[in-house]
XYZ file of N, CA and C in Angstrom:
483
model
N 84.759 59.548 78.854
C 83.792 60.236 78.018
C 82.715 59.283 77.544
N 83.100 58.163 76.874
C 82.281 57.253 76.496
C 81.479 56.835 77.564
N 81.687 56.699 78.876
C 80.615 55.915 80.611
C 79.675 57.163 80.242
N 80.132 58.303 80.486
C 79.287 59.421 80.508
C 78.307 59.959 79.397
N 78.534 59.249 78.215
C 77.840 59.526 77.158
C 76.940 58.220 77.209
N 76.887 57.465 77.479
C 76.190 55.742 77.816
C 75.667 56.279 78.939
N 75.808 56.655 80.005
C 75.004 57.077 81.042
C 73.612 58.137 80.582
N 74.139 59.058 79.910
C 73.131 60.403 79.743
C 72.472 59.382 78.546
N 72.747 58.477 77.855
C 71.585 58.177 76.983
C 71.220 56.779 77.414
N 71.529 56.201 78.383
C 70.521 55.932 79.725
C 69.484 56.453 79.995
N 69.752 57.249 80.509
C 69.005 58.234 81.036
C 67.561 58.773 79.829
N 67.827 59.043 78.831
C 66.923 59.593 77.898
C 66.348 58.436 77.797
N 66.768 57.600 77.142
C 66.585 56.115 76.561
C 65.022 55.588 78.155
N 65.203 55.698 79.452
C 64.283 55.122 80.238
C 63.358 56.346 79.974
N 62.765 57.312 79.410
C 62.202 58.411 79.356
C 61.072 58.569 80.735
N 59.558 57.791 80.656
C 59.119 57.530 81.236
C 59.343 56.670 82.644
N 60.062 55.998 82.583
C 61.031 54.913 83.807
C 61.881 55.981 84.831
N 61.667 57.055 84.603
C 62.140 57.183 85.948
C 61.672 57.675 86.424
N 61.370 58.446 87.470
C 61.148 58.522 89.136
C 60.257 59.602 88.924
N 58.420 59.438 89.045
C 57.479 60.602 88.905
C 57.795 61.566 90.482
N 57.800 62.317 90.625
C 58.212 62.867 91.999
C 56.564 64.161 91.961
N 56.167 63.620 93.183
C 54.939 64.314 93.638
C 55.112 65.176 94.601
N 54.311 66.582 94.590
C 54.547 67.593 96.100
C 53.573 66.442 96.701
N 54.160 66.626 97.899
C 53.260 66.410 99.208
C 51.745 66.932 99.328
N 50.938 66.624 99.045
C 49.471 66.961 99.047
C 49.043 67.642 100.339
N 47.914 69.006 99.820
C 47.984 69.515 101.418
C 46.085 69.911 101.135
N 45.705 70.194 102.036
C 44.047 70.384 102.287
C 44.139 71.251 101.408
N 44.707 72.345 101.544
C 45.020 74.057 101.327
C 45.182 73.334 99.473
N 45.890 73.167 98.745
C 46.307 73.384 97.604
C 45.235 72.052 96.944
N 44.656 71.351 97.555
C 43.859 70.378 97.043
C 42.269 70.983 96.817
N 41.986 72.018 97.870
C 40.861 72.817 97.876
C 41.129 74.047 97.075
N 41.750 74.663 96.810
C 42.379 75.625 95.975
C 42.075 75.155 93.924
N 42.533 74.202 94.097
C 42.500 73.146 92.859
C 40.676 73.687 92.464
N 39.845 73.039 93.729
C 38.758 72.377 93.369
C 38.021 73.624 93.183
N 38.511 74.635 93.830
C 37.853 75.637 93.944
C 37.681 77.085 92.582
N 39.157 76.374 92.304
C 39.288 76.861 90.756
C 38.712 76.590 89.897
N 38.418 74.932 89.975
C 38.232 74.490 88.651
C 36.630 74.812 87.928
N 36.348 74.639 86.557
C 35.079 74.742 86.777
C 34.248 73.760 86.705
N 35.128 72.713 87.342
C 33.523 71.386 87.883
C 33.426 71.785 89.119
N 32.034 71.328 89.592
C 31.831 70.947 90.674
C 31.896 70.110 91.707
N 32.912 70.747 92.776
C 33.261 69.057 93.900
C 32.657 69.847 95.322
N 32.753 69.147 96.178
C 32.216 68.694 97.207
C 33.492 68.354 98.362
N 33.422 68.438 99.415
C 34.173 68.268 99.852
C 33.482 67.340 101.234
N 34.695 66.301 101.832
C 33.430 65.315 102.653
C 33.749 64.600 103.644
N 33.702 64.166 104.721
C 34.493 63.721 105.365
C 33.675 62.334 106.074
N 34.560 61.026 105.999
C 33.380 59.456 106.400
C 33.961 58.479 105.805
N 33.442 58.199 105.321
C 34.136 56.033 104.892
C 33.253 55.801 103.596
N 34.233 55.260 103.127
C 34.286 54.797 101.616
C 34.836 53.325 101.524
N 34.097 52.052 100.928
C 34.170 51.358 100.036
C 33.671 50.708 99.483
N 34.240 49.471 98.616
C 34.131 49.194 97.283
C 32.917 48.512 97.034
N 32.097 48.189 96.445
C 30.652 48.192 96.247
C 30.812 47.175 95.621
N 31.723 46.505 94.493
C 31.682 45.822 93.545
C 33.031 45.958 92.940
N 33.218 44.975 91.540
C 34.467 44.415 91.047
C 35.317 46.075 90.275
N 36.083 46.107 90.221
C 36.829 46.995 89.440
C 36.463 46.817 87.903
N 36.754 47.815 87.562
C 36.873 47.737 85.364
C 37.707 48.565 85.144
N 38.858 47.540 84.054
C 38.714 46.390 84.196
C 39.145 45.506 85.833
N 38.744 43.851 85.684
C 38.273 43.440 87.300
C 39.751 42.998 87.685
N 40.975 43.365 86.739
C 42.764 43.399 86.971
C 42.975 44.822 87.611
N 42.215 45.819 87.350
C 43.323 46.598 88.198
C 43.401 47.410 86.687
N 44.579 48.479 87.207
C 45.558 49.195 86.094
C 46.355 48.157 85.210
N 46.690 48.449 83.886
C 46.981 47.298 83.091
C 47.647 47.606 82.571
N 48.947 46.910 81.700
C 49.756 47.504 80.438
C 49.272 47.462 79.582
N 49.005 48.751 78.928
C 48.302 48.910 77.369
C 49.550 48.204 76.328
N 49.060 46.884 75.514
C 50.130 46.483 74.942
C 51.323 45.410 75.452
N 50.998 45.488 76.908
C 52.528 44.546 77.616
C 53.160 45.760 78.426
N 53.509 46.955 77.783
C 54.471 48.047 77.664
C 54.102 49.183 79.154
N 55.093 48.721 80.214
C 55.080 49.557 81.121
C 54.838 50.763 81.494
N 55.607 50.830 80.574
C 55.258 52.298 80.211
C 54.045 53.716 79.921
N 53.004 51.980 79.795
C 51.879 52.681 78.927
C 50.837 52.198 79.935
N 50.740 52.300 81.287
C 49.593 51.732 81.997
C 48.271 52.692 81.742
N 47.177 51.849 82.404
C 45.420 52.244 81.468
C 45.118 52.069 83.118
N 44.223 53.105 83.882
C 43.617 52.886 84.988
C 42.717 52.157 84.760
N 41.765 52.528 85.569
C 40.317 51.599 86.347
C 39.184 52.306 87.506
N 37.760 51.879 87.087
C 37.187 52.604 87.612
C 36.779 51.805 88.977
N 36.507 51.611 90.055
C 36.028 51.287 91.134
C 34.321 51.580 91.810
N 33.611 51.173 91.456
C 32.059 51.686 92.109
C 32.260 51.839 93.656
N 31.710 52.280 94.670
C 32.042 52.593 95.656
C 31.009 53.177 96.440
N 31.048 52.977 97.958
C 29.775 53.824 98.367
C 30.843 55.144 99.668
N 29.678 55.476 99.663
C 30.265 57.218 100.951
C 29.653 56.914 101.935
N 29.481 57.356 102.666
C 28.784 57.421 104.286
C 29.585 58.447 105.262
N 28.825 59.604 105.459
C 29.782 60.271 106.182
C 28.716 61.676 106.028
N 29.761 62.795 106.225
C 28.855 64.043 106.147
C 30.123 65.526 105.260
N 29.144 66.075 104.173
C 29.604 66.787 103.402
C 29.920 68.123 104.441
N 30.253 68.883 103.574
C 30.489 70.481 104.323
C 29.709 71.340 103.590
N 29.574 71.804 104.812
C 28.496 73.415 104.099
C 29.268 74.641 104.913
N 28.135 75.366 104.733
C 28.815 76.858 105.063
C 28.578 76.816 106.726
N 28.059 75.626 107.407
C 27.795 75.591 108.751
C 28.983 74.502 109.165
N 30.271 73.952 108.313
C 30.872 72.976 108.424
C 30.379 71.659 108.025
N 30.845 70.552 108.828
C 30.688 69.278 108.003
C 29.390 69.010 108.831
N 28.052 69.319 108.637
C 27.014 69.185 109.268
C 25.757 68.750 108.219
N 26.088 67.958 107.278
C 25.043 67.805 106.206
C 25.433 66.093 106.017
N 24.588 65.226 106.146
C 24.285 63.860 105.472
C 24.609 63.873 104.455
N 25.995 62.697 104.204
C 25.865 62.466 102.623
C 26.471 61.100 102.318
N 25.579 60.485 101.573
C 25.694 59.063 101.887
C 25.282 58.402 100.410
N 26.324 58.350 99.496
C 26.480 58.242 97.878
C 26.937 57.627 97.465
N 26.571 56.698 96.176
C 27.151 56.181 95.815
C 28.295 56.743 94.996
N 29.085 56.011 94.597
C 30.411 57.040 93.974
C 31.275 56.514 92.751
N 31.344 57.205 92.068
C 32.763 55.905 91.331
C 33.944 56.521 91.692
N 35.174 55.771 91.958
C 36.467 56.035 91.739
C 37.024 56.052 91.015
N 37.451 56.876 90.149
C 38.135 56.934 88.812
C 39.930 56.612 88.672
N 40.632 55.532 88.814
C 41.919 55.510 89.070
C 42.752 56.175 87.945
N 43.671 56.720 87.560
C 44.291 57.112 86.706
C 46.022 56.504 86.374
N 46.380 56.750 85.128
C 47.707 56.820 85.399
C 48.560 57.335 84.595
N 49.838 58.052 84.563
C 50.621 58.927 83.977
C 51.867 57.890 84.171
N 51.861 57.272 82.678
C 52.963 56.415 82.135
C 52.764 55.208 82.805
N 54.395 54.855 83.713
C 53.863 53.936 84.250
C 53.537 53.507 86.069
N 53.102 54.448 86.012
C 52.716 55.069 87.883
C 51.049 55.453 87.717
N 50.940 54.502 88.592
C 49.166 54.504 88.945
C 48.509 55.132 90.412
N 47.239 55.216 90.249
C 46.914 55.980 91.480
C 46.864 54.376 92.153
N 45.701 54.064 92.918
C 45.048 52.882 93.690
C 44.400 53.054 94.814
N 42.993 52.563 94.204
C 41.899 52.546 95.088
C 41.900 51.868 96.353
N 41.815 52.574 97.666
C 41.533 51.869 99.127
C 40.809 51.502 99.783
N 39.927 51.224 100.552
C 38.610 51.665 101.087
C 39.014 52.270 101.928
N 38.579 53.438 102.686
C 38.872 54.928 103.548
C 38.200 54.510 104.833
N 38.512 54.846 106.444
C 37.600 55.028 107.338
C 38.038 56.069 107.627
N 37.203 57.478 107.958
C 37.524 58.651 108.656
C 38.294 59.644 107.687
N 37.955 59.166 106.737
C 38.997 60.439 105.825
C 38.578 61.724 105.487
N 39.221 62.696 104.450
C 38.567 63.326 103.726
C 38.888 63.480 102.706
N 37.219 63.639 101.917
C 37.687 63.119 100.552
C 37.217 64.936 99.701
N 37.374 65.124 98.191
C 37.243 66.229 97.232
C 36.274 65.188 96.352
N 34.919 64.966 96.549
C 34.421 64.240 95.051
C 34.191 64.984 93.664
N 33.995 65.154 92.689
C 33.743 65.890 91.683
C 32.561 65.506 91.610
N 31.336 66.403 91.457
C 29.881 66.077 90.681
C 29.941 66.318 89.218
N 29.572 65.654 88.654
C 29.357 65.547 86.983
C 28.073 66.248 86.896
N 27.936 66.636 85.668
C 26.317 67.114 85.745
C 25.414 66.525 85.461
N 25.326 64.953 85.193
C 24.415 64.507 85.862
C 24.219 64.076 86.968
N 24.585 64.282 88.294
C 24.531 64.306 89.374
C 25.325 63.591 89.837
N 26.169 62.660 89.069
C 26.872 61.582 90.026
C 28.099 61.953 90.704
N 28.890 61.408 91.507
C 30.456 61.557 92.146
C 31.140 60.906 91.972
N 32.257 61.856 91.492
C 33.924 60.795 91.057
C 34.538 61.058 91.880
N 35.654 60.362 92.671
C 36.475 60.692 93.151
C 38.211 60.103 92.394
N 38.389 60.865 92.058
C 39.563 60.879 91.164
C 40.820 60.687 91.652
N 41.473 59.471 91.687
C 42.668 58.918 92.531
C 43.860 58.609 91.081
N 44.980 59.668 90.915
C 45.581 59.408 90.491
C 47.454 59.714 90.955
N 47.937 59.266 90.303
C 49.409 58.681 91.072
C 49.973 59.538 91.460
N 49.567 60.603 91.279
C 49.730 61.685 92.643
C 48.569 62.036 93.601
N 49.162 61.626 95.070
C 47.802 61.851 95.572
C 47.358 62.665 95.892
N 45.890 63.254 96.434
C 45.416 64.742 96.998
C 44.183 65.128 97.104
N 43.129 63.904 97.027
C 41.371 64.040 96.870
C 41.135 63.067 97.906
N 41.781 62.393 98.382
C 41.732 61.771 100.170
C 42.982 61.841 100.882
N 41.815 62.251 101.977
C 43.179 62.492 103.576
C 42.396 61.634 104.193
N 43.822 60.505 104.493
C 43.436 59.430 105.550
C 43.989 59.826 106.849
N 43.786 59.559 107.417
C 43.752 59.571 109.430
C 43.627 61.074 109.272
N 42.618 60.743 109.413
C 41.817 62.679 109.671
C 42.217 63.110 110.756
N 42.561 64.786 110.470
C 43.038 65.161 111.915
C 41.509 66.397 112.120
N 41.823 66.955 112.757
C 41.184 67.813 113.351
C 41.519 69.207 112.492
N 43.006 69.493 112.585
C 44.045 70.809 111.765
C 43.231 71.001 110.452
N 43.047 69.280 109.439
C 42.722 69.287 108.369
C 40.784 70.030 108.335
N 40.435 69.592 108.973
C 38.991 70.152 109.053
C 38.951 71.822 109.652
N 39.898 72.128 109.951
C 39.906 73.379 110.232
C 40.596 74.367 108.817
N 41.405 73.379 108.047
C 41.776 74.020 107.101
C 40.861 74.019 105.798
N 39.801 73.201 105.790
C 38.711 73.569 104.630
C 38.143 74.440 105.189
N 37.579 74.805 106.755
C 37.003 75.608 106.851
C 37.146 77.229 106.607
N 38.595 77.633 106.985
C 39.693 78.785 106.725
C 39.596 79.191 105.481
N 39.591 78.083 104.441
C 39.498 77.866 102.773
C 38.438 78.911 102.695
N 37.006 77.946 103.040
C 36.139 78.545 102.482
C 35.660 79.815 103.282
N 36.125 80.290 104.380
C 35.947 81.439 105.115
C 37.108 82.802 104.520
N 37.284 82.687 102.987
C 38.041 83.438 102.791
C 39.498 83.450 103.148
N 40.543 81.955 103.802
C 41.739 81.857 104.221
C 42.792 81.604 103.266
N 43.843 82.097 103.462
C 44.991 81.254 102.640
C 45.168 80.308 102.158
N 44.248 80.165 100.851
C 44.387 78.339 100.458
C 44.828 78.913 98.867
């Protein structure tokens, strides 16, 4: 009785420390998201990177020491590639960007530089683009397939997303 009562307040006791468990990220439920929300994103497909130093220029950090409590980081960044329209991915778009890293406790997203991906940027209203990378992933698909570009298109053609 006593292992088992030391175990379960184990267990409480790591609250944050254990195991964030993410769905599997899919075109369909990542465009669904964006499509809901009421910012404005973009959807994009090309190469992304880093322009300059991170802030802060460590990375994600412990607020305090305390693991528990990590603080993301923003990344400046450039795009090169081509957005989607209602004719597909047939529009120039070639932006600068920030990456916004995030983190929930002590699990962080982390910034890559991308070739061939696709990315969800958010426009702010003053015109700029975030792309929002946090420790669950789902606003870049790396090794682009073909399936995936057919599934934004389905999206926005009225499909099951």
């Amino acid at each position: 009785m006593i292992r088992h009562t030391a175990f379960a307040l184990a267990l409480i006791a790591a609250g944050p420390a254990s195991a964030l468990s993410c769905l599997a990220p899919s075109v369909e439920q990542t465009y669904g998201f964006a499509a809901d929300s009421p910012e404005n994103y973009v959807v994009a497909v090309g190469s992304l990177y880093a322009t300059g130093p991170s802030n802060p220029s460590q990375g994600a950090v412990a607020q305090g020491g305390d693991i528990n409590q990590m603080v993301g980081y923003t990344q400046p960044a450039r795009f090169d590639g081509m957005v989607f329209t209602s004719s597909g991915f047939t529009s120039p778009f070639n932006q600068q960007i920030l990456a916004d890293v995030t983190c929930i406790a002590a699990w962080c997203g982390a910034y890559t530089d991308q070739a061939n991906a696709l990315f969800f940027f958010r426009q702010d209203a003053d015109g700029s683009y975030v792309l929002e990378i946090n420790a669950c992933p789902g606003n870049v698909f790396p090794n682009l397939t073909q399936a995936q570009l057919q599934q934004v298109s389905q999206c926005y053609h009225g499909g099951n997303c």
